[in-house]
XYZ file of C-alpha atoms in Angstrom:
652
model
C -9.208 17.849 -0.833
C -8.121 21.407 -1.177
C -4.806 22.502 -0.115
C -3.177 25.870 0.092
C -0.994 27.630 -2.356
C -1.256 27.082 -6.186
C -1.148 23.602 -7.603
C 1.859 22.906 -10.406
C -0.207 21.897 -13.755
C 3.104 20.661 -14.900
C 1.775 20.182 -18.598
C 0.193 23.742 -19.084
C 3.219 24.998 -16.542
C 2.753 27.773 -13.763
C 1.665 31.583 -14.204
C 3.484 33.129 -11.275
C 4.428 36.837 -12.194
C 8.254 37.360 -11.610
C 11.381 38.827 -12.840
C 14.671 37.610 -14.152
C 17.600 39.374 -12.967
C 18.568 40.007 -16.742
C 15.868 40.947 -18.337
C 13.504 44.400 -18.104
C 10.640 44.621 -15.064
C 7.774 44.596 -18.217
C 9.111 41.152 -19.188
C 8.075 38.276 -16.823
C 9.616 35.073 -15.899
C 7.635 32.225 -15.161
C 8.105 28.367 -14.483
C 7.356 27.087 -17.597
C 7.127 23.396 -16.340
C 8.443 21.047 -14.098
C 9.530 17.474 -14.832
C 11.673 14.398 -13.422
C 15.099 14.026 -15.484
C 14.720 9.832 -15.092
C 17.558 7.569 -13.219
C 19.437 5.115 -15.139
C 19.147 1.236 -14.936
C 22.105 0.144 -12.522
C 24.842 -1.892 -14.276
C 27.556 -3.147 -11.572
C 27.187 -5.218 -8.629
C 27.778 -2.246 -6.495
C 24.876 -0.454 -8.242
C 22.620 -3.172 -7.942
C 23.289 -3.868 -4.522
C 22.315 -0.293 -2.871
C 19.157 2.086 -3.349
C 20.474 3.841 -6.665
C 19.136 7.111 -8.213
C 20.731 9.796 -11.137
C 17.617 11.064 -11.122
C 16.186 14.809 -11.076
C 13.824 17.183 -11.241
C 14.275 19.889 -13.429
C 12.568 22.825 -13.200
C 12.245 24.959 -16.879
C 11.541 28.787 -16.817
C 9.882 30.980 -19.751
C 13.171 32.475 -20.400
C 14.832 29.392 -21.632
C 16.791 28.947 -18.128
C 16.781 25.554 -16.484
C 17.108 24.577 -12.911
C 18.147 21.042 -11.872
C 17.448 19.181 -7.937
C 19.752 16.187 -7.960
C 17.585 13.465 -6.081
C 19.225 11.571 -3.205
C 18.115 8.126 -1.172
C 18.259 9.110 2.916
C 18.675 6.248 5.157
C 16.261 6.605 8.581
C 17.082 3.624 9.658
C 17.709 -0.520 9.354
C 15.342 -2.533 10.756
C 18.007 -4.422 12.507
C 19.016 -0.726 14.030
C 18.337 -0.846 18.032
C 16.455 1.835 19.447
C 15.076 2.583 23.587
C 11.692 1.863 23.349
C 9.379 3.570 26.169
C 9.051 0.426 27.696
C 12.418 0.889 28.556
C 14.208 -2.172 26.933
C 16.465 -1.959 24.036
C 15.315 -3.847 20.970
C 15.430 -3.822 17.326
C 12.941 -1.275 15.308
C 11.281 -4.463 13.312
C 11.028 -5.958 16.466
C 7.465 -7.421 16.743
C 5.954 -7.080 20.754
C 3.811 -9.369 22.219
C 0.187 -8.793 24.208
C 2.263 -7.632 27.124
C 4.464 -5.634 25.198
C 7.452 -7.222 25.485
C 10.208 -8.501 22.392
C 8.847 -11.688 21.135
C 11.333 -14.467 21.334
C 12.593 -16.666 18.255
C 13.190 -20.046 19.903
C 13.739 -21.694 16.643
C 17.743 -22.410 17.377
C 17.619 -24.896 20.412
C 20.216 -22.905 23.000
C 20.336 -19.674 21.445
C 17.093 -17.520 21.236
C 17.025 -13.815 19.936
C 14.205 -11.610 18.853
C 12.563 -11.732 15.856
C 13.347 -8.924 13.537
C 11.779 -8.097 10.515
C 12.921 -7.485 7.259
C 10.387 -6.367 5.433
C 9.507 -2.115 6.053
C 6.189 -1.541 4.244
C 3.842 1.514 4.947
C 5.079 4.943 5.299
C 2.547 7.587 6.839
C 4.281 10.878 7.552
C 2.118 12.937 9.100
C 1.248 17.061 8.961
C 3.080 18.314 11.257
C 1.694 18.722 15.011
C 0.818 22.526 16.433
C 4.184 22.263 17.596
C 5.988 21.725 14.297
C 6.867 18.252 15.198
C 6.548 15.779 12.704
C 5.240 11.748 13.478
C 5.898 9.274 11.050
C 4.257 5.569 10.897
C 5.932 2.970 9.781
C 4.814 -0.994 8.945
C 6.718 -4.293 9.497
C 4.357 -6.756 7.316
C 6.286 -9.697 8.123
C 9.647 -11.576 8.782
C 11.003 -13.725 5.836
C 12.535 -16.223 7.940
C 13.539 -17.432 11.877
C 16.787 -17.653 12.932
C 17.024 -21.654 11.533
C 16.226 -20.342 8.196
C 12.005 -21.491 8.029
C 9.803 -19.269 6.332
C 8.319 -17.212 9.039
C 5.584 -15.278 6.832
C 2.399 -14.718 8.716
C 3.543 -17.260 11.357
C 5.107 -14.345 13.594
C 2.833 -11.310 14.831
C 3.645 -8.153 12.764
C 4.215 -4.478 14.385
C 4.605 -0.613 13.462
C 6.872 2.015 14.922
C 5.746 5.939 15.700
C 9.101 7.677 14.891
C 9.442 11.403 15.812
C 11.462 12.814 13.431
C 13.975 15.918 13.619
C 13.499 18.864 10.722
C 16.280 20.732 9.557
C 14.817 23.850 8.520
C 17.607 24.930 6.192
C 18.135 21.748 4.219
C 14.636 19.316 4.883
C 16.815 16.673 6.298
C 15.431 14.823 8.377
C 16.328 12.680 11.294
C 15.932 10.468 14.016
C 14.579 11.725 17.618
C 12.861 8.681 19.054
C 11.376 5.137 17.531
C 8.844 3.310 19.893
C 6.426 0.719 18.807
C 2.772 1.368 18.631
C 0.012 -1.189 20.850
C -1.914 -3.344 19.184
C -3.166 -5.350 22.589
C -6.404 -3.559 22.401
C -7.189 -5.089 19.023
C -5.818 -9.001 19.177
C -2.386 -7.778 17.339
C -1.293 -6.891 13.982
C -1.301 -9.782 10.947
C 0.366 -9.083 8.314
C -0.224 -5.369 7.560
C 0.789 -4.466 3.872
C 0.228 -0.880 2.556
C -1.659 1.737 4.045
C -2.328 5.427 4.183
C -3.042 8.700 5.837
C -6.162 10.216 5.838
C -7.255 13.698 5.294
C -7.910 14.281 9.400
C -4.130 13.094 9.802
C -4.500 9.388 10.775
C -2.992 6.318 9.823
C -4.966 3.638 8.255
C -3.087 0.230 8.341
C -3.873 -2.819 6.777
C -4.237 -6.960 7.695
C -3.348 -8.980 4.262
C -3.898 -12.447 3.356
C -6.163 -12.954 6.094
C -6.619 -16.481 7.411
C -9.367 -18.731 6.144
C -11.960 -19.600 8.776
C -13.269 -22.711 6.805
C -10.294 -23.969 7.115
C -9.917 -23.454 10.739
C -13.296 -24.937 11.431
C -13.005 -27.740 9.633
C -8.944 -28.527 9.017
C -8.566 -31.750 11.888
C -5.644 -33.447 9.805
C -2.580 -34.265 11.359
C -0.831 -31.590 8.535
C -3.087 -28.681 8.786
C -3.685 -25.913 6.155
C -0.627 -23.112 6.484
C -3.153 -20.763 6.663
C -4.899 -22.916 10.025
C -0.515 -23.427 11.107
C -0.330 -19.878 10.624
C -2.940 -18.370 12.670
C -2.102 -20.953 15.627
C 1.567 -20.189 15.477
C 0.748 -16.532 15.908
C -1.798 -16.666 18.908
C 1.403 -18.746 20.635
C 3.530 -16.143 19.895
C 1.116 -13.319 20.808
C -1.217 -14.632 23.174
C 0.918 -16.985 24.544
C -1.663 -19.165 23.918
C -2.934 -21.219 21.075
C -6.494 -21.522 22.522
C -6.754 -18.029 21.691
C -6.479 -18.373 18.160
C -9.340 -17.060 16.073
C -9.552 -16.437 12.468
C -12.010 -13.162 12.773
C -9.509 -11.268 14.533
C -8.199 -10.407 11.669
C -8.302 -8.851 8.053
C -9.474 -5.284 8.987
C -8.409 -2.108 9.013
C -6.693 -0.608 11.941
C -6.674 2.973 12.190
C -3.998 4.957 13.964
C -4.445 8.275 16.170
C -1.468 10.202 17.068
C -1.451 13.040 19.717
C 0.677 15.747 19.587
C 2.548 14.042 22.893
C 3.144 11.250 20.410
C 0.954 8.880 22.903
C -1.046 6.325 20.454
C -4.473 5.064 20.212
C -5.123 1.745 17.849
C -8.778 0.826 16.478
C -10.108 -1.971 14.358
C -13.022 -1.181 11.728
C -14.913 -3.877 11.040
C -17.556 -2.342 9.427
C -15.337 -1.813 6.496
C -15.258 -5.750 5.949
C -12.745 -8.520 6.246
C -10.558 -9.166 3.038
C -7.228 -9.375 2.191
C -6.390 -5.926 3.072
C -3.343 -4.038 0.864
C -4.753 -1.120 1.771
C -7.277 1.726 1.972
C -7.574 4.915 0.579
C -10.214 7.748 1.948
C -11.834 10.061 -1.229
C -11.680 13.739 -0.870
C -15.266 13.537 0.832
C -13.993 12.146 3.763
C -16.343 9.570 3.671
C -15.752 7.248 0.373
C -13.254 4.699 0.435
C -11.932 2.201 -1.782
C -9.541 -1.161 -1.361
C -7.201 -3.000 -2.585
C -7.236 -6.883 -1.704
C -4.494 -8.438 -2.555
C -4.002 -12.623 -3.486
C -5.526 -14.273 -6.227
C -9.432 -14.344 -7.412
C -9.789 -11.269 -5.384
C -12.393 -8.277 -5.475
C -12.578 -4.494 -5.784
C -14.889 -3.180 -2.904
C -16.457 0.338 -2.015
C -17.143 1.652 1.621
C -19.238 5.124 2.080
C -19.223 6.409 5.940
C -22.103 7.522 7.391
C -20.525 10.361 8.575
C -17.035 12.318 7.149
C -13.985 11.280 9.285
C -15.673 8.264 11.154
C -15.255 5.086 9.720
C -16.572 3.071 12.841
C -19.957 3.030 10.548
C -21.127 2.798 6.866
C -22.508 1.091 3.762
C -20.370 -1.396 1.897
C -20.608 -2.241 -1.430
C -18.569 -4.387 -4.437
C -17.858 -3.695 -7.448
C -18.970 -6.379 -10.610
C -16.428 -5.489 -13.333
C -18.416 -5.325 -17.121
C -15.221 -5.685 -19.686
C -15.540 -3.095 -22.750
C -12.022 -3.699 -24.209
C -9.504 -6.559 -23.985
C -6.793 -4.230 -25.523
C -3.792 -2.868 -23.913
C -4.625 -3.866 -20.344
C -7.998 -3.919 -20.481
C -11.428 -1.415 -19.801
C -14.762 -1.934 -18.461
C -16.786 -0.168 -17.088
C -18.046 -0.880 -12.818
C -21.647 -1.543 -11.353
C -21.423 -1.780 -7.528
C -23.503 -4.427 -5.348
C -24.466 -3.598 -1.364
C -23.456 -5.972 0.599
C -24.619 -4.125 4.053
C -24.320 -1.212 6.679
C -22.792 -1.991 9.907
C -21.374 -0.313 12.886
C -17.620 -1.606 14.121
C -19.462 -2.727 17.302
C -22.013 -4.720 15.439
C -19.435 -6.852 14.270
C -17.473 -6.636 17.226
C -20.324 -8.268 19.211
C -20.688 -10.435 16.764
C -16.653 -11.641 16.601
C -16.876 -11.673 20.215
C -19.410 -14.473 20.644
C -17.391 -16.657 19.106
C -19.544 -17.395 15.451
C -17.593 -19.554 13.448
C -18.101 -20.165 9.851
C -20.462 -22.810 9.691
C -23.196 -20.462 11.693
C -22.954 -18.180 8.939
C -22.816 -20.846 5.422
C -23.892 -24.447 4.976
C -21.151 -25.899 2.299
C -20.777 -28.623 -0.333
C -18.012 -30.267 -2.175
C -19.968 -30.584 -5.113
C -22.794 -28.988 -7.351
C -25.842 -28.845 -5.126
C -29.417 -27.185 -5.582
C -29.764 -24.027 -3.351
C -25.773 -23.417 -3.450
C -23.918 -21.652 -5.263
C -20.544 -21.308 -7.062
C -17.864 -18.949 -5.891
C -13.912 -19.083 -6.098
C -12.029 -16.319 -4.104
C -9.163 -16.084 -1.935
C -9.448 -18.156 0.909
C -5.891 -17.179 2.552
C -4.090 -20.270 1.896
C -6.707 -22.553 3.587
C -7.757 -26.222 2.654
C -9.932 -24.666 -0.396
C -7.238 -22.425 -1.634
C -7.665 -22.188 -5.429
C -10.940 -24.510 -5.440
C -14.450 -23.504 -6.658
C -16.746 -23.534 -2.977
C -20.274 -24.316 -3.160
C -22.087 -22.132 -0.442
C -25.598 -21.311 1.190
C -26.412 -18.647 3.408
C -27.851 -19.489 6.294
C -31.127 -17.664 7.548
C -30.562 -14.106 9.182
C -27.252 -14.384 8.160
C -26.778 -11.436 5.905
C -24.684 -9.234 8.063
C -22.240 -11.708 9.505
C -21.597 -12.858 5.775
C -21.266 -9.544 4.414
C -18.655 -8.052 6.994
C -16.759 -10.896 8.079
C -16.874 -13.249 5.091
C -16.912 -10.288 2.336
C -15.549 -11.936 -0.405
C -17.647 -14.923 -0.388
C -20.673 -13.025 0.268
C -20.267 -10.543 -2.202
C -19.219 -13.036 -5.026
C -22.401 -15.119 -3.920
C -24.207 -11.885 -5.390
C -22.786 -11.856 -8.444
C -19.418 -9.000 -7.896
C -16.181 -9.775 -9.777
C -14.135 -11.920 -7.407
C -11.473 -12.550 -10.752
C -9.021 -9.678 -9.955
C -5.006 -11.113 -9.288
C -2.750 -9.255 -7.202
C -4.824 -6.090 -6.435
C -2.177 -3.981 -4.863
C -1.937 -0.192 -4.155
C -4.146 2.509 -4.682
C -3.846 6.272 -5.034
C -6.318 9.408 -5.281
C -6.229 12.672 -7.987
C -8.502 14.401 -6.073
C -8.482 17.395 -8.682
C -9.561 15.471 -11.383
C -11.526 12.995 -9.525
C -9.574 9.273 -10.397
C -8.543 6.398 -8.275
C -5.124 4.645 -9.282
C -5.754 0.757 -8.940
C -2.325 -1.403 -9.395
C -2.382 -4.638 -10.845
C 0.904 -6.400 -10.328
C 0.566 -9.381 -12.278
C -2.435 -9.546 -15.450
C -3.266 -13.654 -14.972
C -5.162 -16.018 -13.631
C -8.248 -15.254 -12.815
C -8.152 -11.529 -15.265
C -7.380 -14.356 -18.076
C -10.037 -16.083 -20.176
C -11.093 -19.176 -18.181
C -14.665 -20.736 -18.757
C -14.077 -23.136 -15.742
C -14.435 -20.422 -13.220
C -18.268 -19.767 -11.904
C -18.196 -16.323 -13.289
C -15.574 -15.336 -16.228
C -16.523 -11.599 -15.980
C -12.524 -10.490 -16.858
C -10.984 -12.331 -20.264
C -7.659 -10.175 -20.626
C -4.380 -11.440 -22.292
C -1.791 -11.788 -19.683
C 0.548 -9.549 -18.903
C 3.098 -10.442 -15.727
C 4.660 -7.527 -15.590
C 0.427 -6.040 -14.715
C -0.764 -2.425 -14.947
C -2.083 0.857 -13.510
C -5.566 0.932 -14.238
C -7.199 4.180 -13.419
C -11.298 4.152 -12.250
C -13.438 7.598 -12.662
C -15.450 8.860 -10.032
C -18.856 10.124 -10.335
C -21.770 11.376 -8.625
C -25.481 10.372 -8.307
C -24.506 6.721 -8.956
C -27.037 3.543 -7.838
C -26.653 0.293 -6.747
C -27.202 -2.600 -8.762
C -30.263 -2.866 -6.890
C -31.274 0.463 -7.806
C -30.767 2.414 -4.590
C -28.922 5.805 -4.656
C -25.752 5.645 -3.752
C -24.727 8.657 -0.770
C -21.747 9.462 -2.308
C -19.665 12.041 -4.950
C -16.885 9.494 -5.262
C -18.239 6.226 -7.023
C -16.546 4.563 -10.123
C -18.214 4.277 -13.138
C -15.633 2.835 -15.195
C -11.779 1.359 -14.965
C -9.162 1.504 -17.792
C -5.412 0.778 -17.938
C -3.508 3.673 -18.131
C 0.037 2.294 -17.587
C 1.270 -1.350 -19.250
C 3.881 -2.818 -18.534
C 5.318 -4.789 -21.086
C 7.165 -9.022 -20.698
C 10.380 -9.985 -22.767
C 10.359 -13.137 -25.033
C 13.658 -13.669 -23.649
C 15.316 -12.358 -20.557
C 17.627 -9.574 -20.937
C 21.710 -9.544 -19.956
C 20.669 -8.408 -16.551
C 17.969 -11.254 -16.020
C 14.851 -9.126 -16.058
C 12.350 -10.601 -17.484
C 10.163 -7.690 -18.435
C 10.914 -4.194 -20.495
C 13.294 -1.973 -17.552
C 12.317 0.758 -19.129
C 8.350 0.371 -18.038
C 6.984 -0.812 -15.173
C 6.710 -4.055 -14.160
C 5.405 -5.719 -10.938
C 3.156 -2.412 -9.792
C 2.976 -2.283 -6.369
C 2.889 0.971 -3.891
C 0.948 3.828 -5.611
C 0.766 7.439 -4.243
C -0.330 10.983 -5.930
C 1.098 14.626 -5.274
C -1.313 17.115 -6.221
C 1.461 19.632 -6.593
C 3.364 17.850 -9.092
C 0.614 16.584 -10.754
C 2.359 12.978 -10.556
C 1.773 9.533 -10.171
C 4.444 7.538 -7.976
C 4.292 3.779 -8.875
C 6.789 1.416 -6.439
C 7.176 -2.155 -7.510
C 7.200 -5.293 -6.088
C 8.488 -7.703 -8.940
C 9.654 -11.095 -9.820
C 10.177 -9.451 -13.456
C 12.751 -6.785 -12.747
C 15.882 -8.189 -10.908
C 16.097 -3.987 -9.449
C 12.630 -3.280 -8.414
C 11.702 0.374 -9.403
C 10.433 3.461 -8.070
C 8.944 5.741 -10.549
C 6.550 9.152 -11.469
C 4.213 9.116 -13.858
C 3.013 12.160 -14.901
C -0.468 12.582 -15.506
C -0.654 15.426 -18.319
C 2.219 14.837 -20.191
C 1.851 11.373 -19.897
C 5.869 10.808 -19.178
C 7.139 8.037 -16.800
C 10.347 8.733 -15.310
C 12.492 6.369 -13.255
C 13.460 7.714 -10.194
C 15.086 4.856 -7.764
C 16.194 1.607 -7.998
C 16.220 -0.536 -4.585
C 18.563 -3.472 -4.149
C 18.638 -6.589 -6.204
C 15.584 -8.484 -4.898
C 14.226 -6.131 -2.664
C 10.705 -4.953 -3.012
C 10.049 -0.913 -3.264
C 7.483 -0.080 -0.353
C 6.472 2.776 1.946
C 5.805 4.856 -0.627
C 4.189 8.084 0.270
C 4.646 11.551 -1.909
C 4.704 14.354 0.696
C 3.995 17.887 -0.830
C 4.321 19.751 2.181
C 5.959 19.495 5.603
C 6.642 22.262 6.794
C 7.771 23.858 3.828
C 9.634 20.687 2.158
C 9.016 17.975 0.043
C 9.277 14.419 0.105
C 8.816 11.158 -1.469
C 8.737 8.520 1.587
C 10.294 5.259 0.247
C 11.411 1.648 1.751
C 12.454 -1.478 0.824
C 12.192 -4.988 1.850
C 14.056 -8.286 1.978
C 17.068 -7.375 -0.398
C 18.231 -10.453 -1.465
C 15.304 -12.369 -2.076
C 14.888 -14.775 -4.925
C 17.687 -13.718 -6.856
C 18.433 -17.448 -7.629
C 15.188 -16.735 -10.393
C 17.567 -14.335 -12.189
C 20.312 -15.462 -14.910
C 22.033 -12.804 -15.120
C 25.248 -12.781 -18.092
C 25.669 -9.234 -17.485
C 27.188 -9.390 -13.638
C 27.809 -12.172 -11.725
C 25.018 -12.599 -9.518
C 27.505 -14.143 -6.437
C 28.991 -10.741 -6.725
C 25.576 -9.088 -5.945
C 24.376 -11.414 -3.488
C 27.957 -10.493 -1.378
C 28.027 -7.112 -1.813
C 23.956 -7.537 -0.702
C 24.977 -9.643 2.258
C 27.872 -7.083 3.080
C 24.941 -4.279 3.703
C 21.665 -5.698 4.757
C 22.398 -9.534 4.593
C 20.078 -11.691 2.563
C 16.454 -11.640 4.346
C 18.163 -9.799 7.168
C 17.294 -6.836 6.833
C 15.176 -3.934 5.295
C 14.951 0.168 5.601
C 12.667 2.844 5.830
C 13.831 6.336 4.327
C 12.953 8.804 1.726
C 14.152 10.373 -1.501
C 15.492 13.973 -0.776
C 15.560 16.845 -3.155
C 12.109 17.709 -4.319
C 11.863 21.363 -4.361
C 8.737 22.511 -2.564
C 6.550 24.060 -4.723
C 5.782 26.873 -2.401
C 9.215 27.585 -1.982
C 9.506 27.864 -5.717
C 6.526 31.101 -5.741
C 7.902 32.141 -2.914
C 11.489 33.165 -4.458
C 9.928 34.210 -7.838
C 7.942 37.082 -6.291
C 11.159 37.765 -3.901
C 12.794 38.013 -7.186
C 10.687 40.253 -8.531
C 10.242 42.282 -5.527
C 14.252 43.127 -5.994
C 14.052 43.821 -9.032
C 11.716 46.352 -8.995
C 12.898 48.073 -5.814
C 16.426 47.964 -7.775
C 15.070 49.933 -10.559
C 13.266 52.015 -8.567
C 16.946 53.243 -6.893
């Protein structure tokens, strides 16, 4: 993807002629380079209680001058903040909406019912800005943490996103609310659980369904105490539907892609011929056509899908990747053959949802080793087999249902890598042609473990995980020895960035290094800076982190630090909106968990109040952005003003 204007190579700096005030119009001035001056850990309750930054970037010119942009956290909004939706009710932003639209209730308190509001912001999408000017930015709300009597309500309660149109100040970047409304998923069965996403190159939003929910299980789960993932799914068509009968597994685990018009009216579509998994996100290649996944949970799987056509994904091949381990050292290499699964259309599969197969047309199953089936373990979404080794056999004609609505299982039936833990965000450097893959936590099924059907990944763990970083390459084939119709296909997958686990916790509790990442989460590239952005999500570090990586001089910077047991989400760098830069940036359930911290350092009552003073515990999360980024545009643009002064000066 080509944009305009000159891209920053921050290690190798940029040649833009200009001229210093001070010095003679033969002698230029250039930017030399451009880096992030990193944030400090926070060390009082205060600190640790708030999104924290002393971070900035610092811009060095060729005549030894320097040039410092403070960075700043900017508040949009709470999700407990109230907004007039276009409904014309009055409800909370994380305020999920039923089939009808309206604020779904949380009965959960005999005698006093309120809406549920979620506190837990994920996706970010701020989109180029409309003919108009006007700027549109998507938002997520993957879940609420708990009801109002305190019960986990994770995946139980039907999730949502907002379209927020968003005021410019054209002097200063700031930006600010105009309207929030919430975006209709009735078309598509609702929203479950949607984690990360992105925006394309055409200026959509692609969402995400995680941890989808196990159709074995809600076949065959009769018991009195039912699987949470069969509890789950049930509990949400009540909410939704209004109706439990309505309940169907195959809903959900897609992709749903977002169109915005320029009248901010919204249009919602499922792809299904991208496959069902445990969605964190996905993330369209410079082609416009090759895309790539993350699927989150444990025994999980890295998957390909090639359009048939640029900017359509309603229909395309789909393929997944078996993982062939070169190096066990410092996170791990290997290099990536890639299985077809199938090509489908989104209607294909919609017909096929739609007359109601369930997952015994599609697999005959045993609980024990059985000629004619075979082996798999995968993420089964919590369901009766969570964790368990599945003995499966395709049933006749089969192949397509398998491959796009049972993905994982299908594709580890053909021999792909299904030992990946806590596949999480993923980000594109379309210059030099790499895909950013974050592993949160390096266990389980990466580890050595000669029990599992397949034992493809033997890596030593590492909790606090990696960035791994996959090369793309053309004139690839399939493991079956078909070409592959795409530029965009990795060939290999190395660690890049390691984080690093203490023997000991530290005075602050964290349990991993502070000073590298730990818990890698949200990942997101800016072609001007040349950077990496890495959010995490992190039982390690008591203050997740926000940080940039960058990818020539190899420094990682800390930028932000959220609140003490809040997760670091929505992040999104933004090179240019009309003519400013941003780094879009949430965070979810502050508060949570902090009971797994021992902190000698503070007292961790003292953080938990000044949390609960703020956002309350589980209450409450934000979506905002860190402010400050000079635009790189900008940046040429008063260097050659510069110069042009100059030289009309010595002209006079």
């Amino acid at each position: 993807m080509k944009r305009k204007g000159i891209v920053v190579a921050l290690a190798l700096g940029m040649m833009v002629p200009a001229l210093h005030p001070s010095q003679a119009a033969t002698k230029e001035v250039k930017i030399e380079s451009i880096s992030f001056s990193g944030s400090r850990v926070p060390t009082t309750a205060e600190e640790m209680s708030k999104p924290f930054s002393t971070a900035s970037v610092v811009v060095k010119y060729t005549d030894g001058k320097t040039k410092n942009f403070p960075l700043t956290y900017k508040q949009l909004f709470k999700t407990t903040d109230r907004f007039k939706m276009s409904n014309g009710e009055t409800f909370s932003a994380g305020t999920p909406t039923d089939y009808y639209g309206d604020p779904i209730t949380d009965k959960s308190v005999d005698g006093k019912p309120v809406h549920y509001v979620s506190d837990a912001p994920d996706a970010n999408s701020l989109l180029r800005p409309m003919k108009d000017g006007s700027l549109y930015l998507v938002s997520h709300y993957e879940y609420d943490s708990l009801d109002n009597a305190g019960n986990p309500a994770w995946r139980r309660v039907p999730a949502s996103m907002t379209l927020t149109k968003l005021y410019q100040n054209m002097k200063t970047g700031e930006l600010k609310i105009a309207t929030v409304d919430k975006i209709d998923f009735s078309t598509v069965n609702g929203l479950w659980v949607p984690c990360n996403g992105s925006l394309t190159p055409w200026n959509t939003h692609l969402g995400s369904e995680e941890y989808e929910p196990d159709a074995r299980s809600f076949e065959f789960d009769t018991s009195d105490k039912p699987s949470q993932s069969t509890a789950h799914l049930k509990d949400f068509a009540k909410l939704y539907f209004d109706d439990e009968k309505k309940a169907n597994p195959y809903y959900y685990g897609f992709i749903p892609e977002v169109f915005v018009s320029s009248d901010g009216m919204t249009r919602v579509v499922k792809h299904y011929s991208t496959g069902r998994r445990s969605n964190e996100l996905m993330v369209v290649m410079p082609d416009e056509r090759t895309a790539y996944f993350g699927d989150d949970g444990e025994y999980t799987m890295l998957f390909m899908y090639v359009a048939d056509k640029p900017r359509d994904l309603s229909a395309g091949t789909l393929y997944a990747a078996k993982f062939i381990q070169t190096s066990a050292e410092n996170g791990g290499a290997g290099n990536l053959e890639w299985i077809k699964l199938g090509h489908a259309t989104d209607k294909e599969i919609k017909r096929i949802i739609d007359k109601g197969i369930k997952f015994s047309d599609i697999f005959e199953v045993s609980n024990e080793p059985k000629e004619g089936f075979t082996p798999v373990k995968q993420y089964s979404g919590q369901g009766a087999n969570y964790g368990k080794i599945e003995y499966l056999k395709l049933k006749p004609g089969m192949e397509k249902a398998a491959a796009f609505l049972e993905t994982r299982r299908y594709a580890a039936m053909l021999g792909a890598t299904s030992e990946f833990n806590k596949m999480e965000g993923l980000a594109v450097n379309a210059k030099d042609k790499k895909v950013y893959v974050a592993i949160s936590d390096i266990s389980k099924g990466m580890e050595k473990n000669n029990q599992d059907p397949t034992d493809h990944i033997q890596l030593p763990k590492v909790k606090a995980g990696a960035v791994y970083e996959l090369s793309l390459e053309p004139r690839q084939k399939s493991t079956a020895g078909e070409p592959i119709n795409s530029e965009y296909v990795a060939s290999s997958m190395k660690a890049l960035i390691v984080g690093e686990d203490l023997a000991q916790p530290d005075a602050y509790g964290n349990k991993a290094n502070v000073n590298k990442i730990a818990g890698p989460d949200n990942l997101s590239f800016s072609e001007d800076y040349r950077t990496l952005f890495i959010g995490e999500d992190s039982s390690q570090h008591i203050n997740n982190f926000v940080w940039a990586y960058n990818v020539d001089t190899k420094k990682l910077s800390r930028i932000l630090s959220v609140p003490a047991g809040a997760e670091a989400t929505g992040l999104q760098a933004v090179d240019n909106r009309n003519g400013f830069s941003y780094i879009m940036s949430n965070f979810q359930h502050p508060g949570d968990e902090l009971d797994h911290f021992a902190p000698t350092a503070v007292k961790l009552e003292d953080v938990k109040k000044a949390i609960n003073a703020t956002y309350g515990i589980n209450q409450a999360g934000a979506v905002g952005y860190i402010q400050g980024l000079p635009n790189i545009q900008k940046l040429q643009e008063e260097l050659k003003k510069q110069q042009k002064a100059q030289q009309s000066k010595k002209k006079k």
